[in-house]
Amino acid sequence: MRNAAIAHNVGVCTPNNAKIIKITELTHNTKLFEIQLEDEHSNNFFDYSPGQFVLITVFGVGEIPIGLTSTPIKRGSFELGIRKVGNVTNKIHQMNVGDIVGIRGPFGKGFPIEENKHKDLLYVCGGTGYFPIRSTFLYAIARREDYGKIMFLYGDRCPTDVLFPDENDDYKKREDILFHQSVDRDDDKCWEGNVGVVTTLFPNIAKEIDPVNTVVFVAGPAIMYRYVIIELEKLGIKNENIYLSLERKMKCGIGKCCHCGIGDKFACLDGPVFSLDQIRGLLEAL
Amino acid sequence: MLSKIISRQDLPKLIDALTNDFLVIAPTYDKKVPTFSEVESSSEVEFDILFNEKLPMLPPKKVFLPAKQTVFKYNLIKGVTDSCDEISDAVTHNKNVVIFGVSPCDVSGVGVLERIFRDNYSDDVFLRLHDKTTIISVNCLDHCYENCFCETMSSNDPKSGYDVMLTEISKSKLIAVPNSDKGKKILRDYPELFSQISEKDSEAYIDALNLKNKNFKTEFLVEGLASHVEDSFESEIWKEFTEKCLFCGSCTFVCPTCYCYTVKEIVSVDLKDGERQREWDSCYFPEFALVAGDHNFRETKEQRFRYRYLHKFVDLPRRYNFEGCVGCGRCVTYCPANIDVRDVLKKIIGVM
Ligand SMILES: Cc1cc2nc3c(=O)[nH]c(=O)nc-3n(C[C@H](O)[C@H](O)[C@H](O)COP(=O)(O)OP(=O)(O)OC[C@H]3O[C@@H](n4cnc5c(N)ncnc54)[C@H](O)[C@@H]3O)c2cc1C
Ligand code: SF4
Ligand code: SF4
């Protein structure tokens, strides 16, 4: 786990002032924000593992946890993908390039990507779960030769919700990545690909799976996990090789405020990424 | 010897001397309720709270983790302007703090919080206040009241977490045992109030400790409690207590080891500046685990009632090697629904 190195100059409870340097509209309710710490020196120390998160403050409105969606390979700035769902996220969506936000973190344990070199990687994500998954996926394809097969299953609600369509098209064209995508519903009949929940994509990769050598990274809505786990177990993948990112309410990010408690663990300290093995021993996890 | 004797009638003089150099917090009555508050002179201190064994309603956690507290200040456009260090220094008027008259169980409670706020990532807001504080504890030689079960929770003999321990060795004398650099400094800095220990005093001290050892009794066995609680996850016992509970959160607020908090943004009327406030929260409140889209990770009252016990008696012991309870009995005293933490635990263990 990497430490919150940037936190030291102001203390871990006070956000670092940071500037929005680029905003990309992804869908009608989702934007990608590129962010740089105001203190330039600190940007060099802003290191993280894919799957870790930051707490972003909109001054005067509030502070929320958001997973890092860029790769730590790229230094100097980082990206957060944010879906509009409530107070803070609505306000972030009204902000402009140059506006100041607060950043604390990075916090938590991410996906064990460096630890699983030479393994086959299977990514499964739904909705905003794409964001933390994208960080570890970009990391793996930047070091393509370090990994075996790379498989990616992504489902979203409807065609207008699909994140990063251009990037996805590029991945689909690549021969060294198996990228499959689906939407739950296609009411306007404008989607050419697979229609159905993310688990309907599993037949596409079933033959490619070497259950002993595959590590799975999963992120998405809680309801998705149950069904995905069933599919993964059908493929014979062991619980210890399945990693899921769990969402909980968080106010501190450092194991103090207790909002993210799950059984005898805290999502912010011990997670948000847990192995399915760990989750099996956790009361109230899924 | 580093330990010294102070006469009981000199305690007010000690308080007055301390108020010259420190911000002093001591037991007082606030509308007849025993309370820790800031005092300017010894005349405000109610020594009978200490020596007639009454526990202040709120434990000393309120000094380091106040019910409401400013974490930092900001400008809505420019971001953070004042850090927590500057703010907490202003709160204590740039002085160091003495808390006088902390009971051993409350010392243990502060110890629990200190460890939690120091470990993993150090919480600078808590520690800034904690680390500038000297704790002068007054020893208990017997259970202070019927709700106290400190012996059961092994909290009445803290090994650290206090700076000076005052133990009554006779009606007129106390022995002052320093337990840290800060404590030794107190005894050195006010030499006129402390005298050398005689052989008779040493004997009286041993007698007092023996009396303490004899007086304190355990009520039930804590060994193996974590697995009892975890194994009782699906038990009907939770239902029984959930039906009685009002979910008012009083038990969590008065508890020396409950530390959940939430944060709020307070914005000035001109919408230019604001501050983040840290505020006590309670895992008994329905919003505690509620997230966007109306999804609640602890939806039922039973889950919420149970979680407090899971956290105190399973999570904390495994993570830190101590229970999240020091047996002070405050939650028993202040529960409007007459729920007794000891009854819950005894039923879980199967001895009631
Ligand atoms: C580790 C982690 C990573 C996340 N990554 C992303 C991401 O990459 N992109 C994204 O769009 N969203 C992400 N989320 C969810 C995001 O935190 C919530 O959408 C956000 O908190 C909603 O805040 P709000 O003020 O707009 O909503 P409101 O409904 O107004 O929320 C009020 C408060 O409740 C809490 N809260 C509400 N929903 C959530 C939630 N789902 N999780 C945690 N706390 C919540 C927050 O403290 C918030 O301030 C992540 C959550 C976690 C825990
Ligand atoms: S004080 Fe009593 S009634 Fe109130 S939340 Fe605690 S147990 Fe329930
Ligand atoms: S749980 Fe009750 S008895 Fe135990 S420390 Fe907290 S208030 Fe005191």
XYZ file of C-alpha atoms and ligand atoms in Angstrom:
707
model
C 0.000 0.000 0.000
C 1.233 3.445 -0.822
C 1.042 6.137 1.787
C -0.680 9.441 1.564
C 2.632 11.134 0.911
C 1.182 14.453 -0.094
C -0.725 14.743 3.152
C 2.299 15.555 5.270
C 2.654 19.252 4.697
C -0.871 20.159 5.794
C -1.802 17.188 7.984
C -3.940 14.342 6.813
C -7.281 15.929 7.828
C -6.854 19.119 5.803
C -7.240 18.997 2.027
C -4.527 20.150 -0.339
C -5.773 22.900 -2.617
C -5.862 21.617 -6.184
C -6.858 22.999 -9.555
C -9.142 21.505 -12.175
C -7.043 21.681 -15.350
C -9.283 19.850 -17.800
C -12.909 18.727 -17.965
C -14.169 16.155 -20.446
C -17.861 15.445 -20.738
C -18.249 11.665 -20.864
C -22.039 11.238 -20.797
C -25.086 13.329 -19.910
C -24.336 12.805 -16.200
C -20.652 11.926 -16.068
C -17.528 14.026 -16.456
C -13.821 13.362 -16.314
C -11.802 15.898 -14.303
C -8.062 16.254 -14.636
C -6.629 17.695 -11.448
C -3.303 19.127 -10.356
C -2.229 20.045 -6.824
C -1.667 23.785 -6.393
C 1.681 23.220 -4.709
C 3.633 22.058 -7.756
C 6.260 20.275 -5.714
C 3.580 17.972 -4.240
C 2.510 16.693 -7.667
C 5.770 14.749 -7.902
C 4.931 12.967 -4.662
C 1.382 12.160 -5.656
C 1.837 8.440 -6.192
C -0.907 5.843 -5.905
C -1.859 2.280 -6.700
C -4.745 1.638 -9.086
C -7.926 1.151 -7.047
C -6.999 3.692 -4.392
C -9.232 6.708 -3.904
C -9.045 10.354 -2.892
C -11.456 12.495 -0.934
C -12.375 15.501 -3.016
C -13.785 18.618 -1.383
C -16.008 21.160 -3.038
C -15.441 24.014 -0.611
C -18.693 25.043 0.989
C -20.526 21.924 -0.131
C -18.793 18.788 1.103
C -16.257 16.046 0.634
C -16.733 12.661 -1.093
C -14.645 9.598 -1.946
C -13.766 9.140 -5.628
C -11.569 6.424 -7.096
C -8.533 7.466 -9.120
C -9.152 6.594 -12.753
C -5.827 7.587 -14.316
C -2.718 5.455 -14.078
C 0.028 6.253 -11.599
C 2.495 5.900 -14.475
C 1.489 9.340 -15.637
C 2.778 11.942 -13.172
C 2.013 15.607 -12.674
C -1.766 15.338 -12.636
C -4.477 12.746 -12.100
C -8.004 12.058 -13.290
C -11.307 11.501 -11.519
C -14.469 10.367 -13.291
C -17.552 11.607 -11.485
C -21.210 10.749 -11.963
C -23.805 13.303 -10.864
C -25.954 11.776 -8.115
C -26.347 14.290 -5.291
C -25.130 17.435 -3.565
C -21.388 17.352 -4.007
C -21.316 15.615 -7.372
C -23.881 18.081 -8.803
C -21.753 20.993 -7.677
C -18.566 19.498 -9.135
C -20.365 19.203 -12.451
C -20.994 22.969 -12.414
C -17.308 23.769 -11.891
C -14.942 25.059 -14.570
C -11.317 24.678 -15.570
C -9.202 26.709 -13.146
C -11.532 26.238 -10.189
C -10.075 25.093 -6.877
C -11.075 21.908 -5.093
C -9.546 20.130 -2.078
C -7.799 16.779 -2.295
C -6.908 14.380 0.530
C -5.302 11.032 -0.108
C -4.617 8.783 -1.919
C -6.098 6.363 0.594
C -6.938 2.686 0.927
C -5.672 -0.519 -0.610
C -5.917 -0.793 -4.361
C -5.961 -3.720 -6.785
C -2.837 -5.914 -6.475
C -1.648 -5.316 -10.017
C 2.114 -5.174 -9.486
C 1.868 -8.303 -7.334
C 0.252 -10.283 -10.159
C 2.759 -9.919 -12.984
C 2.711 -12.728 -15.568
C -0.875 -13.662 -14.674
C -3.881 -13.458 -16.974
C -6.070 -10.525 -15.994
C -9.842 -10.440 -16.182
C -11.576 -7.124 -15.537
C -15.314 -6.996 -14.863
C -17.026 -3.661 -14.338
C -20.396 -1.999 -14.389
C -21.365 1.693 -14.367
C -18.991 3.955 -12.448
C -17.059 0.825 -11.461
C -15.309 1.437 -14.787
C -13.396 4.320 -13.188
C -11.247 2.468 -10.644
C -10.941 -0.500 -13.044
C -9.663 1.797 -15.777
C -6.719 2.782 -13.586
C -5.473 -0.784 -13.224
C -6.355 -1.636 -16.846
C -4.350 1.308 -18.219
C -1.518 0.269 -15.934
C -1.505 -3.273 -17.311
C -1.682 -2.275 -20.981
C 1.130 0.222 -20.484
C 3.211 -2.737 -19.300
C 1.607 -5.208 -21.658
C 4.590 -7.561 -21.759
C 4.389 -8.067 -17.971
C 1.011 -9.784 -18.165
C -0.599 -12.784 -19.842
C -4.011 -12.445 -21.451
C -5.961 -9.292 -20.702
C -9.746 -9.643 -20.779
C -12.240 -6.867 -20.106
C -16.000 -7.143 -19.595
C -17.925 -3.910 -19.238
C -21.661 -3.440 -18.818
C -23.649 -0.256 -18.421
C -27.339 0.554 -18.213
C -28.030 1.944 -21.685
C -26.099 3.210 -24.729
C -26.147 6.847 -23.527
C -24.486 5.826 -20.237
C -21.494 4.149 -21.861
C -18.189 5.567 -20.603
C -15.111 6.168 -22.778
C -16.685 4.912 -26.060
C -13.644 5.972 -28.124
C -11.162 4.274 -25.843
C -13.382 1.175 -25.865
C -13.399 1.101 -29.673
C -9.597 1.186 -29.670
C -9.420 -1.710 -27.233
C -11.843 -3.741 -29.312
C -9.541 -3.366 -32.305
C -6.493 -4.586 -30.435
C -5.545 -8.207 -30.783
C -3.738 -8.410 -27.473
C -6.849 -7.452 -25.488
C -10.208 -9.232 -25.341
C -12.653 -6.397 -24.781
C -16.387 -7.113 -24.572
C -19.116 -4.676 -23.852
C -22.833 -4.765 -23.176
C -25.754 -2.554 -22.236
C -28.620 -3.704 -20.007
C -31.306 -2.074 -22.167
C -31.399 -0.596 -25.656
C -34.811 1.076 -25.805
C -33.965 3.282 -28.798
C -32.429 0.422 -30.753
C -29.204 2.342 -31.361
C -26.755 -0.181 -29.930
C -24.958 -2.577 -32.195
C -23.306 -4.697 -29.559
C -24.501 -7.129 -26.947
C -27.643 -6.314 -24.956
C -28.019 -7.814 -21.478
C -26.406 -7.570 -18.061
C -22.628 -7.885 -17.772
C -22.814 -11.583 -16.899
C -24.144 -12.308 -20.406
C -20.633 -11.473 -21.659
C -19.014 -14.382 -19.851
C -19.517 -16.936 -22.683
C -17.219 -14.741 -24.826
C -14.244 -15.396 -22.616
C -15.085 -18.730 -20.980
C -12.803 -20.671 -23.313
C -9.926 -18.259 -22.741
C -9.855 -18.684 -18.988
C -7.093 -20.615 -17.318
C -8.628 -20.752 -13.842
C -5.348 -21.286 -12.018
C -3.527 -18.448 -13.695
C -6.238 -15.769 -13.805
C -6.671 -12.839 -11.445
C -9.999 -11.006 -11.538
C -10.634 -7.359 -10.694
C -14.274 -6.375 -10.226
C -15.952 -3.020 -9.576
C -19.547 -1.962 -9.955
C -22.840 -1.687 -8.123
C -23.302 -4.054 -5.148
C -26.062 -5.964 -6.921
C -23.712 -6.882 -9.787
C -21.261 -8.633 -7.471
C -23.495 -11.535 -6.529
C -24.102 -12.536 -10.128
C -20.517 -11.975 -11.232
C -19.221 -14.110 -8.371
C -21.464 -16.994 -9.472
C -20.035 -16.799 -13.006
C -16.449 -16.628 -11.753
C -16.957 -19.639 -9.550
C -18.431 -21.521 -12.500
C -15.175 -20.811 -14.317
C -13.300 -22.384 -11.431
C -11.493 -19.251 -10.297
C -10.519 -19.360 -6.642
C -11.868 -16.766 -4.204
C -8.346 -15.662 -3.346
C -7.796 -14.556 -6.969
C -10.946 -12.448 -7.152
C -10.718 -8.822 -5.997
C -13.713 -6.546 -5.569
C -13.922 -2.864 -4.761
C -16.582 -2.118 -2.121
C -18.363 1.201 -1.806
C -19.274 2.593 1.586
C -19.991 5.994 3.051
C -16.731 7.645 4.074
C -16.054 10.838 5.977
C -12.383 10.556 6.968
C -10.641 8.062 4.659
C -8.226 7.108 7.452
C -10.108 4.677 9.683
C -11.390 7.160 12.259
C -14.936 8.244 11.502
C -16.258 4.644 11.346
C -18.806 5.216 8.587
C -17.320 2.583 6.286
C -17.195 -0.271 8.839
C -17.881 -3.740 7.429
C -17.640 -6.496 10.034
C -14.178 -6.191 11.557
C -12.801 -4.188 8.627
C -12.921 -0.610 7.383
C -13.472 -0.080 3.663
C -11.184 2.974 3.725
C -8.186 1.323 5.416
C -8.436 -2.380 4.679
C -10.188 -1.802 1.330
C -11.894 -0.500 -0.733
C -10.447 -3.470 -2.652
C -10.901 -6.795 -0.853
C -10.277 -10.335 -2.028
C -13.378 -12.489 -2.164
C -11.644 -14.669 0.400
C -11.624 -11.755 2.842
C -15.200 -10.846 1.988
C -16.418 -14.370 2.734
C -15.281 -13.864 6.323
C -16.878 -10.441 6.626
C -20.333 -10.074 8.088
C -22.608 -7.676 6.172
C -20.198 -7.299 3.227
C -22.260 -8.107 0.131
C 12.200 9.167 44.809
C 10.261 10.818 42.055
C 6.903 10.223 43.718
C 5.858 12.879 46.202
C 3.190 13.609 48.788
C 0.607 16.337 48.473
C -1.805 17.161 51.250
C -5.463 17.163 50.384
C -5.861 20.768 51.519
C -3.125 21.812 49.081
C -5.032 20.488 46.054
C -6.763 23.876 45.531
C -3.346 25.552 45.658
C -2.118 23.121 43.007
C -5.083 23.996 40.772
C -4.441 27.715 41.250
C -0.753 27.293 40.475
C -1.609 25.273 37.360
C -4.061 27.911 36.110
C -1.152 30.366 35.861
C 0.659 28.128 33.394
C -1.989 25.954 31.753
C -5.535 25.926 30.564
C -7.002 23.815 33.369
C -9.970 21.498 32.916
C -11.439 19.991 36.074
C -14.676 18.524 37.454
C -17.377 21.111 38.128
C -21.150 21.099 38.347
C -22.993 22.419 35.345
C -26.646 22.806 36.402
C -26.016 20.121 39.029
C -24.579 17.670 36.470
C -20.953 16.648 37.112
C -18.943 17.966 34.164
C -15.363 18.530 33.068
C -14.959 22.221 32.289
C -12.367 24.930 31.978
C -11.702 26.570 35.351
C -9.953 29.818 36.179
C -9.547 29.191 39.882
C -9.751 26.352 42.371
C -12.991 27.768 43.777
C -14.787 26.487 40.680
C -13.553 22.926 41.127
C -15.884 20.486 42.879
C -13.513 18.201 44.726
C -16.406 16.174 46.078
C -17.031 14.868 42.543
C -13.608 13.285 42.760
C -13.719 12.023 46.270
C -17.376 11.064 46.462
C -16.987 9.010 43.363
C -19.134 10.672 40.779
C -18.187 10.326 37.158
C -18.597 13.483 35.034
C -21.386 12.932 32.503
C -19.097 13.389 29.514
C -15.672 11.759 29.602
C -12.468 13.710 28.854
C -12.762 12.752 25.174
C -14.662 16.010 24.846
C -11.355 17.869 25.167
C -9.680 16.120 22.218
C -12.771 15.262 20.240
C -15.294 17.969 21.131
C -18.954 17.495 20.218
C -18.349 20.125 17.531
C -15.008 21.399 16.367
C -13.563 23.374 13.485
C -11.093 21.330 11.441
C -9.965 24.012 8.982
C -11.234 27.209 7.386
C -11.461 28.084 3.735
C -12.432 30.572 1.128
C -14.950 29.130 -1.315
C -12.890 30.267 -4.307
C -9.313 30.010 -3.013
C -9.566 26.885 -0.883
C -7.990 26.211 2.535
C -6.854 29.315 4.414
C -6.379 28.227 8.067
C -5.020 24.828 9.019
C -6.160 22.808 12.001
C -2.947 23.550 13.917
C -3.606 27.270 14.025
C -7.231 26.690 14.956
C -6.590 24.255 17.784
C -3.838 26.475 19.185
C -6.352 29.311 19.282
C -8.904 27.088 21.042
C -6.463 26.524 23.910
C -5.292 30.187 23.828
C -1.831 28.951 22.798
C -1.471 27.247 26.172
C -0.820 23.696 27.175
C -3.706 21.933 28.865
C -4.091 20.103 32.176
C -7.054 17.842 32.817
C -7.324 17.351 36.548
C -9.249 14.544 38.204
C -9.503 11.936 35.475
C -10.550 8.522 36.785
C -8.458 5.467 35.839
C -11.205 4.096 33.555
C -11.301 7.413 31.718
C -7.505 7.352 31.403
C -7.942 3.977 29.720
C -10.650 5.486 27.522
C -8.328 8.278 26.417
C -5.712 5.593 25.746
C -8.118 3.762 23.441
C -8.841 6.917 21.473
C -5.212 7.973 21.343
C -4.148 4.675 19.833
C -6.933 4.779 17.257
C -6.238 8.369 16.254
C -2.459 7.817 16.130
C -2.357 4.508 14.265
C -2.469 4.046 10.494
C -2.757 7.703 9.627
C -2.230 10.142 12.491
C -5.209 12.390 12.952
C -3.513 15.726 13.477
C -6.661 17.432 14.771
C -7.067 15.012 17.683
C -3.362 14.626 18.400
C -2.594 18.340 18.386
C -4.941 18.712 21.370
C -4.019 15.405 22.968
C -0.282 15.897 22.853
C -0.367 19.278 24.551
C -2.385 17.892 27.453
C -1.167 16.684 30.835
C -3.518 14.281 32.550
C -3.640 14.264 36.348
C -5.598 11.213 37.366
C -7.226 10.544 40.719
C -7.168 6.871 41.611
C -10.270 4.860 42.524
C -9.964 2.490 45.440
C -13.403 0.968 44.986
C -16.188 0.736 42.387
C -17.455 4.282 42.166
C -21.108 3.297 41.707
C -23.310 0.357 40.863
C -22.989 0.792 37.079
C -19.194 0.635 37.131
C -17.606 -2.579 35.840
C -14.090 -1.354 35.160
C -12.479 -4.422 36.717
C -14.319 -6.634 34.232
C -12.918 -4.537 31.392
C -9.426 -4.375 33.027
C -9.418 -0.598 32.834
C -8.841 0.596 36.398
C -5.092 0.106 36.391
C -3.866 1.849 33.234
C -0.147 1.441 32.621
C 0.121 4.579 30.535
C -2.010 7.422 29.273
C -1.765 9.526 32.439
C 0.994 11.861 33.568
C 0.441 11.931 37.331
C -1.679 9.571 39.440
C -2.932 10.854 42.781
C -3.856 8.093 45.219
C -5.433 8.818 48.614
C -3.279 7.218 51.290
C -5.143 8.831 54.175
C -7.965 11.317 54.668
C -5.472 14.155 54.478
C -2.750 12.928 52.136
C -2.311 11.772 48.564
C 0.678 10.243 46.903
C 1.517 11.780 43.530
C 3.106 9.223 41.219
C 4.470 10.686 37.980
C 4.218 8.473 34.894
C 5.757 10.559 32.100
C 8.137 13.428 31.447
C 5.199 15.813 31.584
C 4.153 14.404 34.952
C 7.648 14.601 36.418
C 7.816 18.205 35.317
C 4.623 19.043 37.233
C 6.097 17.682 40.474
C 9.350 19.562 39.837
C 7.736 22.840 38.865
C 5.617 23.302 42.001
C 8.056 22.138 44.723
C 6.353 24.082 47.510
C 3.239 21.883 47.179
C 4.940 18.493 47.195
C 6.892 16.898 50.011
C 9.137 13.856 50.289
C 7.648 10.469 50.985
C 8.216 8.956 54.399
C 8.463 5.236 55.031
C 5.015 5.367 56.612
C 3.607 6.974 53.458
C 5.076 4.181 51.338
C 3.428 1.592 53.540
C 0.125 3.453 53.400
C 0.388 3.497 49.599
C 0.868 -0.267 49.456
C -2.093 -0.669 51.805
C -4.222 1.520 49.565
C -3.322 -0.537 46.480
C -4.084 -3.743 48.337
C -7.431 -2.325 49.400
C -8.113 -1.415 45.757
C -7.198 -4.905 44.642
C -9.555 -6.396 47.231
C -12.475 -4.089 46.476
C -12.699 -4.532 42.705
C -14.615 -7.536 41.419
C -15.203 -8.829 37.904
C -18.800 -9.438 36.854
C -18.253 -11.736 33.895
C -15.426 -13.160 31.847
C -14.274 -11.097 28.896
C -11.914 -13.763 27.570
C -13.262 -15.129 24.291
C -15.826 -12.317 24.015
C -14.995 -11.396 20.403
C -15.840 -14.832 19.070
C -18.961 -15.040 21.280
C -20.222 -11.790 19.761
C -19.298 -12.788 16.218
C -20.884 -16.218 16.604
C -24.072 -14.565 17.885
C -24.450 -12.564 14.668
C -27.827 -14.148 13.884
C -28.964 -14.440 17.512
C -32.446 -13.450 18.744
C -30.757 -11.515 21.558
C -30.224 -8.522 19.278
C -33.924 -8.451 18.440
C -34.883 -8.345 22.096
C -32.728 -5.294 22.790
C -33.492 -3.619 19.462
C -37.158 -3.577 20.442
C -36.355 -1.665 23.639
C -33.830 0.751 22.142
C -34.932 4.298 21.165
C -31.908 4.853 18.918
C -31.344 8.214 20.595
C -27.557 7.749 20.494
C -27.073 8.871 24.137
C -24.991 5.788 24.908
C -22.581 6.600 22.107
C -22.195 10.271 23.044
C -21.410 9.654 26.719
C -19.073 6.741 25.967
C -15.352 7.449 26.522
C -14.399 5.120 23.671
C -17.040 5.981 21.053
C -15.449 8.201 18.466
C -17.515 8.123 15.252
C -17.853 11.508 13.707
C -19.270 13.197 10.670
C -18.269 16.461 9.023
C -20.341 19.455 8.008
C -19.566 22.516 5.963
C -20.540 25.790 7.633
C -20.674 28.669 5.154
C -20.710 32.395 5.990
C -23.807 34.448 5.090
C -21.966 36.274 2.294
C -21.115 32.846 0.802
C -17.421 33.788 0.677
C -15.878 31.755 3.460
C -16.551 28.553 5.279
C -15.216 25.994 7.652
C -15.370 22.254 8.019
C -16.824 21.117 11.290
C -16.262 17.733 12.820
C -19.253 16.630 14.844
C -20.076 13.549 16.921
C -22.129 11.041 15.015
C -23.708 7.776 16.137
C -23.854 4.401 14.425
C -27.370 4.183 15.909
C -28.627 6.860 13.529
C -30.293 5.638 10.306
C -28.262 8.003 8.060
C -24.988 6.613 9.360
C -24.416 4.149 6.497
C -26.820 5.724 4.012
C -25.437 6.635 0.576
C -26.703 8.215 -2.644
C -29.657 6.475 -4.308
C -31.203 5.741 -0.877
C -29.008 2.694 -0.399
C -28.407 1.927 3.282
C -25.628 -0.482 4.176
C -27.222 -0.973 7.612
C -30.858 -0.826 6.786
C -32.530 -2.355 9.852
C -32.528 -1.171 13.446
C -31.253 -4.564 14.480
C -28.203 -4.221 12.234
C -27.519 -0.813 13.734
C -27.963 -1.997 17.315
C -25.677 -4.955 16.699
C -22.988 -3.007 14.885
C -22.021 -1.028 17.997
C -21.266 -4.300 19.767
C -19.457 -5.798 16.786
C -17.254 -2.735 16.572
C -16.480 -2.515 20.278
C -16.046 -6.191 21.061
C -14.875 -7.746 17.774
C -13.286 -5.180 15.479
C -11.338 -3.139 18.047
C -9.880 -6.094 20.007
C -8.679 -7.705 16.775
C -7.254 -4.534 15.360
C -5.775 -2.975 18.506
C -5.782 -5.630 21.223
C -8.300 -3.828 23.447
C -12.089 -3.712 23.752
C -13.942 -0.520 22.917
C -15.355 -0.409 26.447
C -13.737 0.555 29.734
C -16.699 -0.358 31.911
C -17.466 3.174 33.077
C -21.200 2.453 33.068
C -22.170 5.826 31.599
C -24.229 4.227 28.839
C -26.118 2.325 31.528
C -26.736 5.470 33.573
C -27.912 7.612 30.680
C -29.935 5.112 28.624
C -33.592 6.179 28.663
C -34.637 2.640 27.704
C -32.796 0.981 30.579
C -30.498 -1.016 28.359
C -27.480 -2.302 30.238
C -24.417 -3.194 28.158
C -23.564 -5.819 30.768
C -26.900 -7.576 30.223
C -26.351 -7.651 26.468
C -22.890 -9.133 26.890
C -23.929 -11.610 29.568
C -26.720 -12.883 27.355
C -24.312 -13.202 24.454
C -21.848 -15.119 26.587
C -24.707 -17.232 27.957
C -24.390 -16.384 31.659
C -27.748 -14.625 31.983
C -13.979 4.121 -2.573
C -15.032 4.827 -3.389
C -14.770 5.166 -4.702
C -15.722 5.837 -5.468
N -15.409 6.163 -6.749
C -16.299 6.840 -7.503
C -15.965 7.228 -8.835
O -14.873 6.955 -9.330
N -16.873 7.923 -9.543
C -18.108 8.250 -9.024
O -18.894 8.909 -9.718
N -18.453 7.888 -7.761
C -17.582 7.194 -6.993
N -17.920 6.827 -5.697
C -19.250 7.178 -5.184
C -19.280 8.622 -4.706
O -18.513 8.749 -3.532
C -20.724 9.063 -4.420
O -21.417 9.105 -5.630
C -20.757 10.433 -3.760
O -20.311 10.344 -2.430
C -22.135 11.043 -3.774
O -22.078 12.275 -3.106
P -23.151 13.413 -3.304
O -22.894 14.442 -2.277
O -23.195 13.876 -4.702
O -24.519 12.629 -3.038
P -25.541 12.774 -1.833
O -26.596 11.762 -2.037
O -25.962 14.201 -1.692
O -24.629 12.307 -0.658
C -24.534 12.825 0.629
C -23.308 12.226 1.285
O -23.445 10.825 1.399
C -22.226 10.153 1.124
N -22.391 9.249 -0.030
C -23.439 9.235 -0.870
N -23.301 8.265 -1.787
C -22.164 7.620 -1.527
C -21.518 6.501 -2.114
N -22.012 5.841 -3.163
N -20.348 6.097 -1.578
C -19.841 6.744 -0.523
N -20.422 7.806 0.080
C -21.567 8.240 -0.404
C -21.214 11.224 0.882
O -20.568 11.476 2.084
C -22.042 12.411 0.475
O -21.437 13.627 0.765
C -16.986 6.153 -4.905
C -17.259 5.798 -3.583
C -16.319 5.137 -2.823
C -16.617 4.761 -1.409
S -28.979 5.232 25.084
Fe -30.291 3.386 25.200
S -32.091 3.910 23.958
Fe -30.534 5.424 23.411
S -29.491 4.491 21.610
Fe -28.315 3.840 23.435
S -29.169 1.826 23.985
Fe -30.672 2.820 22.598
S -19.789 1.061 26.366
Fe -20.787 1.995 28.163
S -19.679 1.154 29.930
Fe -18.423 0.754 28.120
S -17.024 2.517 28.054
Fe -18.788 3.027 26.746
S -20.189 4.169 28.108
Fe -18.688 3.114 29.435
